[in-house]
């Protein structure tokens, strides 16, 4: 089954404790992205990657890191989480626009709470 | 700057009736793809419909159709024969092919279908 998986689905942590949210897709997609969703703000892109070892900042990259060492994986790293990073996070992937028409396939979301 | 505006934060519709969700966007590019995504209470992001800007014909997908007005930069979603399962948050979004994988989302419209 074609899917994007994220782990963990729920996470409660404390300020300053480094954490990683994993994302994996099995569709051989070139493009992967991370978003955060906050009430009244919709989805905002944090980082995106157009291929292995190619990443770029989205609209709200501060406080986050990513890496793309393998095509299927795109982890999101919070080196020193703060309460303002409490949010719902989505990973997404998409194929090339010519064939995959840019349609984003989303993971199930990770609810992060930073105390 | 690229923006997406959904001016209706909340809407409701009687079951079996028709409802239209509005979306306007702003970009100076001429080539782009437009999307409507649905987010039910499960929080999963589900693609509803997509439209290529170079196509004049409005996309349809079963009970869902769009009214794409390129000159006016408008992309509304019409849901016919509304069903209880249509209750969800709906997001309008677009992608610019030349930017690789940067998506722009609106803030969403919360739709409630009333039995």
Coordinates of N, CA and C in Angstrom, one line a residue:
Chain A
X1 N 0.8 -1.2 0.0 CA 0.0 0.0 0.0 C 0.9 1.2 0.0
X2 N 0.6 2.2 -0.9 CA 1.3 3.4 -1.0 C 1.0 4.3 0.2
X3 N 2.0 4.7 0.9 CA 1.7 5.5 2.1 C 2.9 6.3 2.5
X4 N 2.6 7.3 3.4 CA 3.6 8.1 4.1 C 3.4 7.8 5.6
X5 N 4.5 7.4 6.2 CA 4.4 7.1 7.6 C 5.2 8.1 8.5
X6 N 4.7 8.4 9.6 CA 5.3 9.3 10.6 C 5.4 8.6 11.9
X7 N 6.4 8.8 12.7 CA 6.5 8.4 14.0 C 7.3 9.4 14.9
X8 N 6.9 9.6 16.1 CA 5.7 9.1 16.7 C 4.5 9.8 16.3
X9 N 3.3 9.3 16.6 CA 2.1 10.0 16.3 C 1.7 11.1 17.4
X10 N 2.1 10.8 18.5 CA 1.9 11.7 19.7 C 3.2 11.8 20.5
X11 N 3.6 13.0 20.9 CA 4.8 13.2 21.7 C 4.6 14.4 22.6
X12 N 4.9 14.1 23.9 CA 5.0 15.2 24.9 C 6.4 15.2 25.4
X13 N 7.0 16.4 25.3 CA 8.4 16.6 25.7 C 8.6 17.8 26.5
X14 N 9.8 18.1 26.9 CA 10.1 19.3 27.7 C 11.0 20.2 26.9
X15 N 11.0 21.4 27.3 CA 11.8 22.4 26.6 C 13.3 22.0 26.6
X16 N 13.9 22.1 25.4 CA 15.3 21.8 25.3 C 15.7 20.4 25.1
X17 N 14.8 19.5 25.1 CA 15.2 18.1 24.9 C 15.1 17.7 23.5
X18 N 16.2 17.4 22.8 CA 16.2 17.2 21.4 C 15.3 16.0 21.0
X19 N 14.6 16.2 19.9 CA 13.8 15.1 19.4 C 13.8 15.0 17.9
X20 N 13.4 13.9 17.4 CA 13.4 13.6 16.0 C 12.0 13.0 15.6
X21 N 11.4 13.5 14.6 CA 10.2 12.9 14.1 C 10.5 12.3 12.8
X22 N 10.3 11.0 12.6 CA 10.7 10.3 11.4 C 9.6 10.3 10.4
X23 N 9.9 10.3 9.1 CA 9.0 10.3 8.0 C 9.6 9.4 6.9
X24 N 8.7 8.5 6.4 CA 9.1 7.6 5.4 C 8.0 7.4 4.4
X25 N 8.4 7.3 3.1 CA 7.4 7.1 2.0 C 7.9 5.9 1.2
X26 N 6.9 5.2 0.6 CA 7.2 4.0 -0.2 C 6.8 4.1 -1.6
X27 N 6.7 5.4 -2.1 CA 6.2 5.6 -3.4 C 7.4 6.1 -4.4
X28 N 8.6 6.0 -3.9 CA 9.8 6.5 -4.7 C 9.6 7.9 -5.1
X29 N 9.0 8.7 -4.3 CA 8.8 10.1 -4.6 C 10.1 10.9 -4.4
X30 N 10.3 11.9 -5.4 CA 11.5 12.8 -5.2 C 11.3 13.8 -4.2
X31 N 10.1 14.4 -4.1 CA 9.9 15.5 -3.2 C 9.3 15.1 -1.9
X32 N 9.8 15.7 -0.9 CA 9.2 15.5 0.5 C 9.2 16.8 1.2
X33 N 8.3 17.0 2.1 CA 8.1 18.3 2.8 C 7.7 18.0 4.2
X34 N 7.9 19.0 5.1 CA 7.4 19.1 6.4 C 6.5 20.3 6.6
X35 N 5.4 20.2 7.2 CA 4.5 21.3 7.5 C 4.1 21.3 9.0
X36 N 3.8 22.4 9.5 CA 3.1 22.5 10.8 C 1.7 23.1 10.6
X37 N 0.8 22.6 11.4 CA -0.6 23.2 11.3 C -1.0 23.7 12.6
X38 N -1.3 25.0 12.6 CA -1.8 25.7 13.8 C -3.1 26.3 13.6
X39 N -4.0 26.4 14.6 CA -5.3 26.9 14.4 C -5.3 28.3 13.8
X40 N -6.1 28.5 12.8 CA -6.2 29.8 12.2 C -5.1 30.2 11.2
X41 N -4.1 29.3 11.1 CA -3.0 29.6 10.3 C -2.8 28.6 9.1
X42 N -3.6 27.6 9.1 CA -3.5 26.6 8.0 C -2.2 25.8 8.1
X43 N -1.7 25.3 7.0 CA -0.5 24.6 7.0 C 0.6 25.5 6.5
X44 N 1.7 25.5 7.2 CA 2.9 26.3 6.8 C 4.0 25.3 6.6
X45 N 4.7 25.6 5.5 CA 5.8 24.7 5.1 C 7.1 25.0 5.9
X46 N 7.7 24.0 6.5 CA 8.9 24.2 7.3 C 10.1 24.0 6.5
X47 N 10.3 22.8 5.9 CA 11.4 22.5 5.0 C 10.8 21.6 3.9
X48 N 11.5 21.6 2.7 CA 11.2 20.7 1.7 C 12.5 20.2 1.1
X49 N 12.4 19.1 0.4 CA 13.5 18.4 -0.3 C 13.1 18.0 -1.7
X50 N 13.9 18.3 -2.6 CA 13.6 17.9 -4.0 C 14.3 16.6 -4.4
X51 N 15.3 16.2 -3.6 CA 15.9 14.9 -3.9 C 16.9 14.6 -2.7
X52 N 17.6 13.5 -2.8 CA 18.6 13.2 -1.8 C 19.6 14.3 -1.7
X53 N 19.9 14.7 -0.5 CA 20.9 15.7 -0.2 C 20.6 17.1 -0.7
X54 N 19.3 17.3 -1.1 CA 18.9 18.6 -1.6 C 17.7 19.0 -0.7
X55 N 17.9 20.0 0.1 CA 16.8 20.5 1.0 C 16.8 22.0 0.9
X56 N 15.7 22.6 1.3 CA 15.5 24.0 1.2 C 14.5 24.5 2.3
X57 N 14.6 25.7 2.7 CA 13.7 26.3 3.7 C 12.4 26.6 3.1
X58 N 11.4 26.4 3.9 CA 10.0 26.8 3.6 C 9.8 28.1 4.3
X59 N 8.6 28.3 4.7 CA 8.2 29.6 5.3 C 8.5 29.8 6.8
X60 N 8.6 28.7 7.5 CA 8.9 28.8 9.0 C 10.0 27.8 9.4
X61 N 11.2 27.9 8.9 CA 12.3 27.0 9.2 C 13.0 27.1 10.6
X62 N 12.8 28.3 11.2 CA 13.5 28.5 12.5 C 13.2 27.5 13.5
X63 N 14.3 26.9 14.1 CA 14.2 26.0 15.2 C 14.1 24.5 14.7
X64 N 14.2 24.3 13.4 CA 14.1 23.0 12.8 C 15.3 22.6 12.0
X65 N 15.5 21.4 11.9 CA 16.5 20.9 10.9 C 16.0 19.6 10.2
X66 N 16.5 19.4 9.0 CA 16.1 18.2 8.3 C 17.3 17.6 7.6
X67 N 17.1 16.4 7.2 CA 18.2 15.7 6.4 C 17.5 14.8 5.4
X68 N 18.2 14.6 4.3 CA 17.7 13.6 3.3 C 18.8 12.8 2.8
X69 N 19.2 11.8 3.5 CA 20.3 10.9 3.2 C 19.8 9.8 2.3
X70 N 18.5 9.4 2.4 CA 17.9 8.4 1.6 C 16.7 9.0 0.9
X71 N 16.3 8.4 -0.2 CA 15.2 9.0 -0.9 C 13.9 8.8 -0.1
X72 N 13.7 7.7 0.6 CA 12.5 7.4 1.2 C 12.3 8.1 2.6
X73 N 13.4 8.6 3.2 CA 13.3 9.1 4.5 C 13.6 10.6 4.6
X74 N 12.8 11.3 5.5 CA 13.0 12.7 5.6 C 12.7 13.1 7.1
X75 N 13.6 12.9 8.0 CA 13.3 13.2 9.4 C 13.4 14.7 9.7
X76 N 12.5 15.0 10.7 CA 12.5 16.4 11.2 C 13.1 16.4 12.6
X77 N 14.1 17.3 12.7 CA 14.8 17.4 14.0 C 14.6 18.7 14.7
X78 N 14.2 18.6 16.0 CA 14.1 19.8 16.8 C 15.3 19.7 17.8
X79 N 16.3 20.5 17.6 CA 17.5 20.4 18.5 C 17.2 20.9 19.9
X80 N 16.5 21.9 20.0 CA 16.1 22.4 21.4 C 14.7 22.9 21.3
X81 N 13.7 22.0 21.5 CA 12.3 22.4 21.3 C 11.9 23.5 22.3
X82 N 11.0 24.3 21.9 CA 10.4 25.3 22.8 C 8.9 25.2 22.7
X83 N 8.2 25.8 23.7 CA 6.7 25.7 23.7 C 6.0 26.2 22.4
X84 N 6.6 27.2 21.8 CA 6.0 27.7 20.5 C 6.1 26.7 19.4
X85 N 6.8 25.6 19.6 CA 6.8 24.6 18.6 C 5.7 23.5 18.8
X86 N 4.9 23.7 19.8 CA 3.8 22.8 20.1 C 2.8 23.0 18.9
X87 N 2.6 21.9 18.2 CA 1.8 22.0 16.9 C 1.5 20.6 16.4
X88 N 0.7 20.6 15.3 CA 0.5 19.3 14.6 C 1.4 19.3 13.4
X89 N 2.2 18.3 13.2 CA 3.2 18.3 12.1 C 2.8 17.2 11.1
X90 N 2.9 17.6 9.8 CA 2.7 16.7 8.7 C 3.9 16.5 7.8
X91 N 4.2 15.3 7.5 CA 5.1 15.0 6.4 C 4.3 14.7 5.1
X92 N 4.9 15.1 4.0 CA 4.2 14.8 2.7 C 5.3 14.5 1.7
X93 N 4.8 13.8 0.7 CA 5.7 13.5 -0.5 C 4.9 13.6 -1.8
X94 N 5.7 13.9 -2.9 CA 5.0 14.0 -4.2 C 6.0 13.6 -5.2
X95 N 5.4 13.1 -6.4 CA 6.3 12.8 -7.5 C 6.6 14.0 -8.3
X96 N 7.3 13.8 -9.4 CA 7.6 14.9 -10.3 C 6.3 15.4 -10.9
X97 N 6.3 16.7 -11.1 CA 5.1 17.4 -11.6 C 4.6 16.8 -12.9
X98 N 5.5 16.5 -13.8 CA 5.1 16.0 -15.1 C 4.3 14.7 -15.0
X99 N 4.7 13.8 -14.1 CA 3.9 12.6 -14.0 C 3.0 12.6 -12.8
X100 N 3.5 13.0 -11.6 CA 2.7 12.9 -10.4 C 1.9 14.1 -10.2
X101 N 2.0 15.1 -11.1 CA 1.2 16.3 -11.0 C 1.3 17.0 -9.7
X102 N 2.4 16.8 -9.0 CA 2.6 17.6 -7.8 C 1.7 17.3 -6.6
X103 N 0.8 16.3 -6.8 CA -0.1 16.0 -5.7 C 0.7 15.5 -4.5
X104 N 0.4 16.2 -3.4 CA 1.1 15.8 -2.1 C 0.3 14.7 -1.4
X105 N 1.0 13.7 -1.0 CA 0.5 12.6 -0.2 C 1.0 12.8 1.3
X106 N 0.0 12.9 2.2 CA 0.4 13.3 3.5 C 0.4 12.1 4.5
X107 N 1.3 12.2 5.4 CA 1.4 11.2 6.5 C 0.2 11.5 7.5
X108 N 0.0 10.7 8.5 CA -1.1 10.8 9.4 C -1.0 12.0 10.4
X109 N 0.2 12.6 10.5 CA 0.4 13.7 11.5 C 1.0 13.3 12.8
X110 N 1.7 14.2 13.4 CA 2.4 14.0 14.7 C 2.0 15.2 15.6
X111 N 1.3 14.9 16.6 CA 0.9 15.9 17.6 C 2.0 16.1 18.6
X112 N 2.7 17.2 18.6 CA 3.8 17.5 19.5 C 3.4 18.5 20.5
X113 N 3.7 18.2 21.8 CA 3.5 19.2 22.8 C 4.8 19.4 23.5
X114 N 5.2 20.7 23.6 CA 6.5 21.0 24.3 C 6.1 21.8 25.6
X115 N 6.5 21.2 26.7 CA 6.1 21.8 28.0 C 7.2 22.7 28.5
Chain B
X1 N 4.8 38.0 -3.5 CA 4.5 36.9 -2.5 C 3.3 36.1 -3.0
X2 N 3.4 34.9 -2.6 CA 2.3 34.0 -3.0 C 1.3 33.9 -1.8
X3 N 0.0 34.0 -2.1 CA -0.9 33.9 -1.0 C -2.2 33.2 -1.4
X4 N -2.8 32.6 -0.5 CA -4.1 31.9 -0.7 C -5.1 32.4 0.4
X5 N -6.2 32.8 -0.1 CA -7.2 33.4 0.9 C -8.5 32.6 0.8
X6 N -8.9 32.1 2.0 CA -10.2 31.4 2.1 C -11.0 32.3 3.1
X7 N -11.9 33.0 2.6 CA -12.6 34.1 3.4 C -13.7 33.5 4.3
X8 N -14.0 32.3 4.2 CA -15.1 31.7 5.0 C -14.6 30.7 6.0
X9 N -14.3 31.2 7.2 CA -13.7 30.3 8.2 C -14.6 29.1 8.6
X10 N -16.0 29.3 8.5 CA -16.9 28.3 8.9 C -18.1 28.3 8.0
X11 N -18.6 27.2 7.6 CA -19.8 27.1 6.8 C -20.6 25.9 7.2
X12 N -21.9 25.9 6.9 CA -22.7 24.7 7.2 C -23.7 24.5 6.0
X13 N -24.1 23.3 5.9 CA -25.0 22.9 4.8 C -25.9 21.8 5.2
X14 N -27.1 21.8 4.7 CA -28.0 20.7 5.0 C -27.6 19.5 4.2
X15 N -27.8 18.3 4.8 CA -27.5 17.1 4.0 C -28.3 17.1 2.7
X16 N -27.6 16.6 1.7 CA -28.2 16.5 0.3 C -28.2 17.9 -0.5
X17 N -27.9 19.0 0.2 CA -27.9 20.2 -0.5 C -26.5 20.5 -1.1
X18 N -26.4 21.6 -1.8 CA -25.1 22.0 -2.4 C -24.5 23.1 -1.7
X19 N -23.2 23.1 -1.6 CA -22.4 24.2 -1.0 C -21.2 24.5 -1.8
X20 N -20.8 25.8 -1.8 CA -19.6 26.3 -2.5 C -18.7 26.9 -1.5
X21 N -17.4 26.5 -1.5 CA -16.4 27.1 -0.7 C -15.5 27.9 -1.6
X22 N -15.2 29.1 -1.1 CA -14.5 30.0 -2.0 C -13.0 30.0 -1.7
X23 N -12.2 30.4 -2.7 CA -10.7 30.5 -2.5 C -10.2 31.4 -3.6
X24 N -9.4 32.4 -3.2 CA -8.7 33.2 -4.1 C -7.2 33.1 -3.8
X25 N -6.4 33.3 -4.8 CA -5.0 33.2 -4.6 C -4.3 34.3 -5.4
X26 N -3.0 34.5 -5.1 CA -2.3 35.5 -5.8 C -0.9 35.0 -6.1
X27 N -0.6 35.0 -7.4 CA 0.8 34.7 -7.8 C 1.0 35.4 -9.2
X28 N 2.2 35.7 -9.4 CA 2.5 36.4 -10.7 C 2.9 35.3 -11.8
X29 N 3.0 34.1 -11.4 CA 3.3 33.0 -12.3 C 2.0 32.6 -13.1
X30 N 2.3 32.1 -14.3 CA 1.2 31.7 -15.2 C 0.9 30.2 -15.1
X31 N 2.0 29.5 -14.7 CA 1.9 28.0 -14.7 C 1.8 27.5 -13.2
X32 N 0.8 26.9 -12.8 CA 0.7 26.4 -11.5 C -0.4 25.3 -11.4
X33 N -0.5 24.7 -10.3 CA -1.5 23.6 -10.0 C -2.2 24.0 -8.8
X34 N -3.5 23.8 -8.8 CA -4.4 24.1 -7.7 C -5.0 22.8 -7.1
X35 N -5.2 22.9 -5.8 CA -5.7 21.7 -5.1 C -6.7 22.1 -4.0
X36 N -7.6 21.2 -3.8 CA -8.4 21.2 -2.6 C -8.2 19.9 -1.8
X37 N -7.8 20.1 -0.5 CA -7.6 19.0 0.4 C -8.7 19.1 1.5
X38 N -9.1 17.9 1.9 CA -10.0 17.7 3.0 C -9.3 17.2 4.2
X39 N -9.7 17.7 5.4 CA -9.1 17.2 6.6 C -10.3 16.9 7.6
X40 N -10.7 15.6 7.6 CA -11.8 15.2 8.6 C -11.3 15.2 10.0
X41 N -12.1 14.9 11.0 CA -11.7 14.9 12.4 C -10.5 14.0 12.6
X42 N -10.3 13.0 11.8 CA -9.2 12.1 12.0 C -7.9 12.8 11.7
X43 N -7.9 14.0 11.2 CA -6.8 14.9 10.9 C -6.0 14.5 9.6
X44 N -6.3 13.3 9.0 CA -5.7 12.9 7.8 C -6.0 13.9 6.7
X45 N -5.0 14.3 5.9 CA -5.1 15.2 4.8 C -5.4 14.4 3.5
X46 N -6.6 14.6 2.9 CA -7.0 13.8 1.8 C -7.2 14.7 0.6
X47 N -6.6 14.4 -0.6 CA -6.8 15.1 -1.8 C -8.3 15.0 -2.2
X48 N -8.9 16.1 -2.5 CA -10.3 16.1 -3.0 C -10.3 16.3 -4.6
X49 N -9.5 17.3 -5.0 CA -9.5 17.6 -6.5 C -8.3 18.4 -6.8
X50 N -7.9 18.4 -8.1 CA -6.8 19.2 -8.5 C -7.1 19.8 -9.9
X51 N -6.4 20.9 -10.2 CA -6.7 21.6 -11.4 C -5.3 22.1 -11.9
X52 N -5.1 21.9 -13.2 CA -3.9 22.5 -13.8 C -4.3 23.9 -14.4
X53 N -3.5 24.9 -14.1 CA -3.9 26.2 -14.5 C -4.0 26.4 -16.0
X54 N -3.3 25.6 -16.8 CA -3.3 25.7 -18.2 C -4.5 25.1 -18.8
X55 N -5.3 24.4 -18.1 CA -6.5 23.8 -18.6 C -7.7 24.7 -18.3
X56 N -8.5 24.9 -19.3 CA -9.6 25.8 -19.1 C -10.8 25.0 -18.5
X57 N -10.9 23.7 -18.8 CA -12.0 22.9 -18.3 C -11.9 22.7 -16.8
X58 N -13.0 23.0 -16.2 CA -13.0 22.8 -14.7 C -13.0 21.3 -14.4
X59 N -12.2 21.0 -13.3 CA -12.1 19.6 -12.9 C -13.3 19.2 -12.1
X60 N -13.6 17.9 -12.3 CA -14.7 17.3 -11.5 C -14.3 16.0 -11.0
X61 N -14.8 15.6 -9.8 CA -14.5 14.4 -9.2 C -15.7 13.9 -8.4
X62 N -16.6 13.2 -9.1 CA -17.8 12.7 -8.5 C -18.7 13.9 -8.1
X63 N -18.9 14.0 -6.8 CA -19.8 15.1 -6.3 C -19.1 16.4 -6.1
X64 N -17.8 16.4 -6.4 CA -16.9 17.6 -6.2 C -16.6 18.2 -7.5
X65 N -16.7 19.5 -7.6 CA -16.3 20.2 -8.9 C -15.7 21.6 -8.5
X66 N -15.0 22.1 -9.4 CA -14.4 23.4 -9.1 C -14.9 24.4 -10.2
X67 N -14.8 25.7 -9.8 CA -15.1 26.8 -10.7 C -13.7 27.6 -10.7
X68 N -13.0 27.4 -11.8 CA -11.7 28.0 -11.9 C -11.7 29.2 -12.8
X69 N -11.5 30.3 -12.3 CA -11.5 31.6 -13.0 C -10.0 32.2 -12.9
X70 N -9.3 31.9 -14.0 CA -7.8 32.2 -13.9 C -7.6 33.7 -13.9
X71 N -8.4 34.4 -14.6 CA -8.2 35.9 -14.6 C -8.5 36.5 -13.3
X72 N -9.5 36.0 -12.6 CA -9.9 36.5 -11.3 C -9.1 35.8 -10.2
X73 N -8.3 34.9 -10.5 CA -7.5 34.1 -9.5 C -8.4 33.5 -8.5
X74 N -9.4 32.8 -9.0 CA -10.4 32.3 -8.1 C -10.6 30.8 -8.3
X75 N -10.7 30.0 -7.3 CA -10.8 28.6 -7.4 C -11.7 28.0 -6.4
X76 N -13.0 28.1 -6.6 CA -14.0 27.6 -5.6 C -14.3 26.2 -5.8
X77 N -14.7 25.6 -4.7 CA -15.1 24.1 -4.7 C -16.6 24.0 -4.4
X78 N -17.2 23.3 -5.3 CA -18.7 23.0 -5.1 C -18.9 21.5 -4.7
X79 N -19.6 21.3 -3.7 CA -19.9 20.0 -3.2 C -21.4 19.8 -3.4
X80 N -21.8 18.9 -4.2 CA -23.2 18.6 -4.5 C -23.6 17.4 -3.6
X81 N -25.0 17.4 -3.4 CA -25.5 16.2 -2.6 C -24.7 16.0 -1.3
X82 N -24.5 17.0 -0.5 CA -23.7 16.9 0.6 C -24.0 15.7 1.5
X83 N -23.0 15.1 2.0 CA -23.2 13.9 2.9 C -22.5 14.2 4.3
X84 N -23.0 13.5 5.3 CA -22.4 13.7 6.6 C -20.9 13.5 6.6
X85 N -20.4 12.6 5.8 CA -19.0 12.4 5.8 C -18.2 13.5 5.1
X86 N -18.9 14.5 4.6 CA -18.2 15.7 4.0 C -17.8 16.7 5.1
X87 N -18.3 16.5 6.3 CA -17.9 17.3 7.4 C -16.4 17.3 7.7
X88 N -15.8 18.4 7.5 CA -14.3 18.4 7.6 C -13.8 19.9 7.4
X89 N -12.5 20.0 7.6 CA -11.8 21.3 7.2 C -11.4 21.1 5.8
X90 N -11.6 22.2 5.0 CA -11.2 22.1 3.6 C -10.1 23.2 3.4
X91 N -9.0 22.8 2.7 CA -7.9 23.7 2.4 C -7.7 23.8 0.9
X92 N -7.6 25.0 0.5 CA -7.2 25.3 -0.9 C -5.7 25.5 -0.9
X93 N -5.1 25.1 -2.0 CA -3.6 25.2 -2.1 C -3.2 25.3 -3.5
X94 N -2.0 25.8 -3.7 CA -1.4 25.7 -5.1 C 0.1 25.5 -5.0
X95 N 0.7 25.0 -6.1 CA 2.1 24.8 -6.2 C 2.6 25.4 -7.5
X96 N 3.8 26.0 -7.4 CA 4.4 26.5 -8.6 C 5.5 25.6 -9.1
X97 N 5.3 25.0 -10.3 CA 6.3 24.0 -10.8 C 7.7 24.5 -10.7
X98 N 8.0 25.8 -11.0 CA 9.3 26.3 -11.0 C 10.0 26.3 -9.7
X99 N 9.2 26.2 -8.6 CA 9.8 26.3 -7.2 C 10.1 24.9 -6.7
X100 N 9.8 23.9 -7.5 CA 10.1 22.5 -7.0 C 8.9 22.0 -6.2
X101 N 8.9 22.3 -4.9 CA 7.9 21.6 -4.1 C 7.4 22.5 -3.0
X102 N 7.3 23.8 -3.3 CA 6.8 24.7 -2.3 C 5.3 24.9 -2.5
X103 N 4.6 24.4 -1.5 CA 3.1 24.5 -1.6 C 2.7 25.7 -0.8
X104 N 1.6 26.3 -1.2 CA 1.0 27.5 -0.5 C -0.5 27.1 -0.1
X105 N -0.8 27.1 1.2 CA -2.1 26.7 1.7 C -2.9 27.9 2.2
X106 N -4.2 27.8 2.1 CA -5.1 28.8 2.7 C -5.2 28.4 4.2
X107 N -6.0 29.2 4.9 CA -6.2 28.9 6.3 C -7.3 28.0 6.6
X108 N -8.1 27.6 5.6 CA -9.1 26.6 5.7 C -10.5 27.1 6.0
X109 N -11.4 26.2 5.6 CA -12.9 26.5 5.8 C -13.4 25.2 6.5
X110 N -14.0 25.4 7.7 CA -14.6 24.3 8.4 C -16.0 24.1 8.0
X111 N -16.3 23.0 7.3 CA -17.6 22.7 6.8 C -18.3 21.7 7.7
X112 N -19.6 22.0 8.1 CA -20.4 21.1 8.9 C -21.6 20.7 8.0
X113 N -21.8 19.4 7.8 CA -23.0 19.0 7.2 C -24.1 18.6 8.2
X114 N -25.2 19.2 8.1 CA -26.3 19.1 9.2 C -27.3 18.0 8.7
X115 N -27.6 17.0 9.6 CA -28.5 16.0 9.1 C -29.9 16.5 9.0

